[in-house]
XYZ file of C-alpha atoms in Angstrom:
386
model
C -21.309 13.830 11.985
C -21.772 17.396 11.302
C -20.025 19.595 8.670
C -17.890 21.897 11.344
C -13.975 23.047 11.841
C -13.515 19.627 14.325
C -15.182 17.270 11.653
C -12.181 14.739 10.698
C -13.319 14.069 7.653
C -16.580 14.876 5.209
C -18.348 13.336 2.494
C -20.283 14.304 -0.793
C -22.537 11.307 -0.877
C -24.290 10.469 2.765
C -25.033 7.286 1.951
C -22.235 6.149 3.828
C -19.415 7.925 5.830
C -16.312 6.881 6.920
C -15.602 6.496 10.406
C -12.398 7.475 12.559
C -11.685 6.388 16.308
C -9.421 6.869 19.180
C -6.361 4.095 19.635
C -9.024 2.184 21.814
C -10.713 0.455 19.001
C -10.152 -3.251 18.977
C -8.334 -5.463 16.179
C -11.216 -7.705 16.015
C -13.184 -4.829 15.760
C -10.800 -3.101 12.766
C -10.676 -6.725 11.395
C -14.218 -7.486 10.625
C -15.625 -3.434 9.913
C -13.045 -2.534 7.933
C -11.155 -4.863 6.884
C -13.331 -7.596 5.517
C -15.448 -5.150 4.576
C -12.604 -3.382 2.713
C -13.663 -0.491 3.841
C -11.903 3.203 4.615
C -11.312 4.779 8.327
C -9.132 6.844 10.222
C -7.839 5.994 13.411
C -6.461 8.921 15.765
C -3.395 9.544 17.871
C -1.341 6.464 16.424
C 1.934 8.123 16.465
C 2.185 9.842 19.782
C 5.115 7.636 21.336
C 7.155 6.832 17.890
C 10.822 7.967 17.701
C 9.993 9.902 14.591
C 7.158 11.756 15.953
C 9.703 13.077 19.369
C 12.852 13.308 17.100
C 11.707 14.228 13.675
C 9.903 17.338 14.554
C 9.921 20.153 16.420
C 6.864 21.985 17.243
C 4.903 20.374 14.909
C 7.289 21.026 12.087
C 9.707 19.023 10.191
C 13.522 19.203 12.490
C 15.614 19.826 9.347
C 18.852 19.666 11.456
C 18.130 16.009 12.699
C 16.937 14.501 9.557
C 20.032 15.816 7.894
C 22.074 14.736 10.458
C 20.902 11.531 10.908
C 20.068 10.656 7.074
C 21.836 13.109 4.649
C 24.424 10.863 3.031
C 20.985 8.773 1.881
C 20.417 8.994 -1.791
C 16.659 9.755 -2.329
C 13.619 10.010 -5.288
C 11.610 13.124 -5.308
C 9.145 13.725 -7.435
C 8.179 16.925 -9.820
C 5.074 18.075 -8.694
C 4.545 20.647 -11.334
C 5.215 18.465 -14.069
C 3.629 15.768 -15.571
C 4.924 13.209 -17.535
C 2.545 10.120 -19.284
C -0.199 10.114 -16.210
C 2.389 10.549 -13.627
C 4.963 12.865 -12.486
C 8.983 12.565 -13.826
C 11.695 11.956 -10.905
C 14.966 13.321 -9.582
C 17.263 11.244 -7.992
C 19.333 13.771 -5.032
C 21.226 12.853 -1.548
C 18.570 13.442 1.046
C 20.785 16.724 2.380
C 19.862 18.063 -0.938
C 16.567 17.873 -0.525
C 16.687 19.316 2.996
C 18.327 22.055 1.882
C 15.831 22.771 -1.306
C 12.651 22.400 1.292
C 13.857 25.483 3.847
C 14.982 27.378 0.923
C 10.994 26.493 -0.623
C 9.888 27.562 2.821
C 12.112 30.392 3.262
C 10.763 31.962 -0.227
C 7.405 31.329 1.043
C 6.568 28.827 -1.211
C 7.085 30.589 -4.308
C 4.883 29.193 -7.169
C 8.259 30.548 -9.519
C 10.411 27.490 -8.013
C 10.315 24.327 -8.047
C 7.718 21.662 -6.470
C 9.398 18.502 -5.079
C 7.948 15.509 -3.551
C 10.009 13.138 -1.785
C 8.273 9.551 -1.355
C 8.649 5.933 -2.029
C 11.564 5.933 0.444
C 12.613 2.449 1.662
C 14.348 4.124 4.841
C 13.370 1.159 7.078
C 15.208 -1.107 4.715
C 17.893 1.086 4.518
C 18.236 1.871 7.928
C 17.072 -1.828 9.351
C 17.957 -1.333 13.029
C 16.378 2.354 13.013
C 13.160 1.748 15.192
C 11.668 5.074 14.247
C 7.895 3.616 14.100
C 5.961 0.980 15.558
C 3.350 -1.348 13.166
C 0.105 -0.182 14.744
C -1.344 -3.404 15.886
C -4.494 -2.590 13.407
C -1.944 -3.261 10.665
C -0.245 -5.747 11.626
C -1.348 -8.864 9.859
C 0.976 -7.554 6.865
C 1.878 -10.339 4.950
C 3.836 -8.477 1.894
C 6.589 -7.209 3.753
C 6.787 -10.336 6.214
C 7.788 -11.592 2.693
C 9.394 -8.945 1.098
C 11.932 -8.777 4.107
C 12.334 -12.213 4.790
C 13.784 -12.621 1.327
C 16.164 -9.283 1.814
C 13.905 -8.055 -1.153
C 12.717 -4.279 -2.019
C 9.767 -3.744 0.755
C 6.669 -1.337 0.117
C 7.322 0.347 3.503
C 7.771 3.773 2.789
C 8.571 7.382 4.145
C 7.154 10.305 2.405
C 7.902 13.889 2.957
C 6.718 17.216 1.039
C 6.275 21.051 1.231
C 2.685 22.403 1.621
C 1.187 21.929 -1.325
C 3.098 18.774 -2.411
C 0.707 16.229 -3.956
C 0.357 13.140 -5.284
C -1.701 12.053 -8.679
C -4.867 10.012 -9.125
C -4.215 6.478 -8.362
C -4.604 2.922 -7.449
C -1.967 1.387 -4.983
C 0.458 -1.657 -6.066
C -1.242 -5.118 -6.898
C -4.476 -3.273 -5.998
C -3.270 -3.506 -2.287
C -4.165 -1.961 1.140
C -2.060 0.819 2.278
C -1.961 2.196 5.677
C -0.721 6.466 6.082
C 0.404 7.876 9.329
C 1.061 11.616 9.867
C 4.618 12.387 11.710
C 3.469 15.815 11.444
C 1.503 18.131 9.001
C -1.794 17.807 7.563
C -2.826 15.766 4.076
C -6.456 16.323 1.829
C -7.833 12.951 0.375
C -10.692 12.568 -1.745
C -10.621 8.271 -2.226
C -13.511 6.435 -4.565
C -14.916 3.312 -3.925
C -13.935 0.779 -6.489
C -16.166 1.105 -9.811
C -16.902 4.775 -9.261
C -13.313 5.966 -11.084
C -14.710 4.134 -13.827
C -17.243 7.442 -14.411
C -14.184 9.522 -14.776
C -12.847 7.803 -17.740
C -12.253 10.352 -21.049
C -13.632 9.255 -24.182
C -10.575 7.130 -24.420
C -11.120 5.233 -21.054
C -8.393 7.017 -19.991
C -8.509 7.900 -16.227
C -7.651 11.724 -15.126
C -3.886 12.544 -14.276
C -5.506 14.837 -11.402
C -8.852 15.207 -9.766
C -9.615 19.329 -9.947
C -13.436 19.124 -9.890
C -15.262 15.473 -9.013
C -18.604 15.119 -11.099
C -22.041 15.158 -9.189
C -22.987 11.847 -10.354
C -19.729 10.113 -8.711
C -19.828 9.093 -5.372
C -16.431 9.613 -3.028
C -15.106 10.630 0.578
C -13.227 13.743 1.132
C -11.077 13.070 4.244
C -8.580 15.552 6.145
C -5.742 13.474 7.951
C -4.421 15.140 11.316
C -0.606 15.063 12.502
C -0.234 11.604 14.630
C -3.379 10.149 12.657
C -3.327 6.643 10.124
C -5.742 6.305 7.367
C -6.689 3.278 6.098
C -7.121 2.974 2.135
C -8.673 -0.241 1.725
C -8.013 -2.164 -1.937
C -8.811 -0.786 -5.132
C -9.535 2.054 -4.155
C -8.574 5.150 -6.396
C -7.076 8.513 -4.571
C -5.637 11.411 -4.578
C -3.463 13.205 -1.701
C -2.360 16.921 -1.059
C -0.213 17.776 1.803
C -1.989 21.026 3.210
C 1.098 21.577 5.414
C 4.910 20.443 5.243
C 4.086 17.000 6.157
C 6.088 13.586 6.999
C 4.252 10.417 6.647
C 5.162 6.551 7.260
C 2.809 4.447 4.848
C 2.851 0.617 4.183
C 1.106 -1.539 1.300
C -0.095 -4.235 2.294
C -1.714 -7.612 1.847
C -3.624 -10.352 4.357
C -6.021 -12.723 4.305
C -8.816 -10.132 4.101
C -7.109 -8.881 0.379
C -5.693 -11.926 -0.885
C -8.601 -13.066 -3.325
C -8.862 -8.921 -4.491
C -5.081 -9.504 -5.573
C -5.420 -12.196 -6.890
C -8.259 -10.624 -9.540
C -6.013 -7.681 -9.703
C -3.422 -10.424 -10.764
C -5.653 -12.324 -13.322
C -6.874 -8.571 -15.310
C -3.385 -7.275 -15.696
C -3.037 -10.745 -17.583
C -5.700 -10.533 -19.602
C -4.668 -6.936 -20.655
C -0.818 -8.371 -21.214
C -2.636 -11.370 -23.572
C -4.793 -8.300 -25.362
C -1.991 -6.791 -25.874
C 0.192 -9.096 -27.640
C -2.792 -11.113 -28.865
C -1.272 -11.038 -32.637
C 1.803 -13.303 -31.158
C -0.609 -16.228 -29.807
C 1.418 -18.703 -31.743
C 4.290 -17.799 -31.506
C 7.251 -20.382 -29.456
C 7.281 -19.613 -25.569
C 3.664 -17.726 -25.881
C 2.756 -17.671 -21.877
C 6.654 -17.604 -20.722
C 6.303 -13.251 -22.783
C 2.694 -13.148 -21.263
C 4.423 -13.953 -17.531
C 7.513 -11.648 -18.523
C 5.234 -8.783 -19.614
C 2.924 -9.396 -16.699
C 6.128 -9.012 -14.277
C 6.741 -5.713 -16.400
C 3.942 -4.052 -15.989
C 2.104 -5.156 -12.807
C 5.171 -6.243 -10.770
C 4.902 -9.594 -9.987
C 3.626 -12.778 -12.473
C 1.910 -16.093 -11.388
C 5.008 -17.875 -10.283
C 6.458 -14.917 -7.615
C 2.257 -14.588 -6.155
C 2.466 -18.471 -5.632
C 5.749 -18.304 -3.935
C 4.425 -15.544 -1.602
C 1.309 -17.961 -0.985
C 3.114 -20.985 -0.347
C 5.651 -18.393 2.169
C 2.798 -17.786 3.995
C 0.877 -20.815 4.242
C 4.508 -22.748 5.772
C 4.736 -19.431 8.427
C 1.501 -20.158 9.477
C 1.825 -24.457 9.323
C 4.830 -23.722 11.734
C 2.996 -21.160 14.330
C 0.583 -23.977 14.273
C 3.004 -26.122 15.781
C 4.205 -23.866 17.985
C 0.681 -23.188 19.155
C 0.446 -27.266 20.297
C 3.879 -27.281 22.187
C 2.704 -24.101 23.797
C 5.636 -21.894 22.210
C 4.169 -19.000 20.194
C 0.799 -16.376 21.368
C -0.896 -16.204 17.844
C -4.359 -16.813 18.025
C -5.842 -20.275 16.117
C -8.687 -18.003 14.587
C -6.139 -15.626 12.645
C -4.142 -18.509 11.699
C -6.888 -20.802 10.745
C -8.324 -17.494 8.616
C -4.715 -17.239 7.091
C -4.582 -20.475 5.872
C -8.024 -20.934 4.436
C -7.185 -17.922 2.370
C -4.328 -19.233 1.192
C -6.102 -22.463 0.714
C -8.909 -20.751 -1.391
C -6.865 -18.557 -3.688
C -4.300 -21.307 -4.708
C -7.804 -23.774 -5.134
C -8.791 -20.691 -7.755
C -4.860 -20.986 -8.967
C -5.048 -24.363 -9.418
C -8.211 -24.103 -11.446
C -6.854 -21.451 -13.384
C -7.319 -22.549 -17.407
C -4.521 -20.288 -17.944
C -1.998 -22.226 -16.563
C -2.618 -25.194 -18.326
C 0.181 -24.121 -21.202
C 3.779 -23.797 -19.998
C 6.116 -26.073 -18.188
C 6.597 -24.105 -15.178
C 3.171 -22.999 -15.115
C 1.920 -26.713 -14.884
C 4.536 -27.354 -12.435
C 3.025 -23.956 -10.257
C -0.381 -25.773 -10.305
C 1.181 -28.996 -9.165
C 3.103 -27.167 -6.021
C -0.585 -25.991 -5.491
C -2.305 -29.166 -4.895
C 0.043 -30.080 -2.614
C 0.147 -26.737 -0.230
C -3.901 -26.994 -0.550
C -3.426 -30.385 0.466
C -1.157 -29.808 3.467
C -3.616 -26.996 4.658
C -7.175 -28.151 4.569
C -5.391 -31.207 6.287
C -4.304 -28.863 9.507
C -7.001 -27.790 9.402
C -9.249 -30.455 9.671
C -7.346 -31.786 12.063
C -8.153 -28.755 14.452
């Protein structure tokens, strides 16, 4: 791919370059090049039919009149781009009309470095606005079992709309539970520069402290940099570290997300914050109620503990027992290879639960490896059977 003004995206390092493709490309073909292999891409023209993409813009800008007609009352987080705060950047809470307003006036004063630079993002406006069918799942994507769920339980989802000013931009960073996360332009333009896992590791201070913001990457680190078109989705596959600037005024839809493909990279994700939380409060080892704190901490500071990732398992695994079912009496058109995939996921990351030494301390945590044995047991039986 050569270094010229249509290139989608370029890379330092040409060992290995990511590749992008027209809608055409197949989900078995997504599935097993880039997601098994955890691996990133960009896929073009995703967005050309959505709701947001006819009604949301106008001329390949943000419509300011419809958004704030159609979602001003909403209350909204935006975040201070020229400010930083521990490694991230400090919030303000404002109704969405607010915001609106602040963006044209940022525009208007042709985005003055003397004002302020506000990022709006993390906005659950699907879940808000549950009947509002301003996007479609690209099919690529779909296999999201997080949010299947996230929303089946009427709990926060990690669907998300994001909107910024050029030169908005987002901080160095891993996503949730190490998860994927999918980005599609409604319009505007965004810079990445993304690391494969490990490599963020040679950005470390003396401290081990990773950067707040990437200014200058280091010749000896290996990343991609990738510009993302308006209507395009890039795939960040797990663990890997980022960094995002909106070249444009830019709207984007973006999911995390976790499948079959992910599952066991969670579940490590999962078993180092709790090793960090047991670090941490090593000096309280004997005290009453030990690995209940561990769990609470873990909850704290990595957003979900042992008991709420084997709920989510054991979700899954009796959604996909059922469409199994439904498959014999001829009532559902999933296909036996995803499910049978699904379930020997599940199957193998509750076996490493199960296992887990960690859980061996704790009433409920004995109990969680318990429920285990019998899910594994339920699955590896189905599928046997088939």
């Amino acid at each position: 791919m050569g270094q010229n003004d249509n290139d989608v995206m370029t890379k330092l390092n040409e060992n290995k370059i990511p590749q992008f493709y027209e809608t055409e490309i197949s989900y078995v073909d997504f599935f097993q090049n880039f997601l098994k292999a955890n691996a990133p891409c960009i896929i073009k023209n995703v967005a050309l039919n959505w709701y947001s993409t006819q009604l949301w813009t106008s001329s390949k800008k943000p419509c300011f009149e419809y958004l704030r007609n159609k979602y001003g009352t909403s209350n909204v987080t935006v975040y201070k781009c020229n400010e930083k705060y521990f490694n991230s950047q400090p919030t303000l809470d404002m109704r969405f009309e607010e915001y609106i307003n602040y963006w044209k006036n940022y525009i208007d004063n042709d985005y003055s470095a003397d004002l302020p630079l506000y990022y709006l993002k993390d906005w659950h406006l699907k879940n808000e606005y549950k009947n509002d069918n301003f996007y479609e799942v690209p099919k690529f994507f779909s296999s999201d079992w997080l949010n299947e769920y996230l929303t089946n339980f009427n709990k926060d989802d990690y669907r998300f709309v994001y909107m910024g000013p050029k030169g908005s931009w987002t901080p160095f960073h891993q996503d949730v539970f190490a998860s994927y996360s999918w980005s599609v332009n409604i319009c505007g333009k965004k810079k990445w520069i993304l690391f494969p896992p490990g490599e963020q590791k040679k950005l470390c201070d003396k401290f081990g402290k990773l950067p707040h913001t990437i200014d200058i990457v280091p010749t000896n680190v290996n990343y991609y940099e990738v510009i993302q078109d308006e209507g395009d989705a890039i795939f960040v596959p797990s663990g890997w570290h980022h960094q995002v600037w909106n070249l444009d005024d830019t709207i984007s839809i973006n999911h995390n997300w976790v499948n079959g493909c992910n599952v066991k990279l969670i579940w490590d994700a999962l078993k180092f914050n709790h090793d960090c939380v047991k670090k941490e409060i090593s000096d309280c080892l004997e005290m009453e109620n030990y690995s209940e704190q561990c769990q609470l901490l873990l909850k704290i500071t990595f957003g979900i503990d042992f008991e709420e990732f084997f709920r989510f398992l054991e979700y899954i695994a009796s959604k996909r027992l059922e469409s199994f079912s439904q498959i014999k009496n001829n009532k559902t058109t999933s296909s036996s290879w995803h499910l049978i995939f699904d379930l020997r996921s599940v199957g193998e990351v509750l076996t490493l639960l199960k296992e887990f030494k960690d859980l061996e301390s704790g009433t409920n945590l004995i109990k969680l490896k318990n429920d285990a044995s019998v899910v594994i047991e339920k699955i590896f039986c189905k599928i046997r059977k088939k």
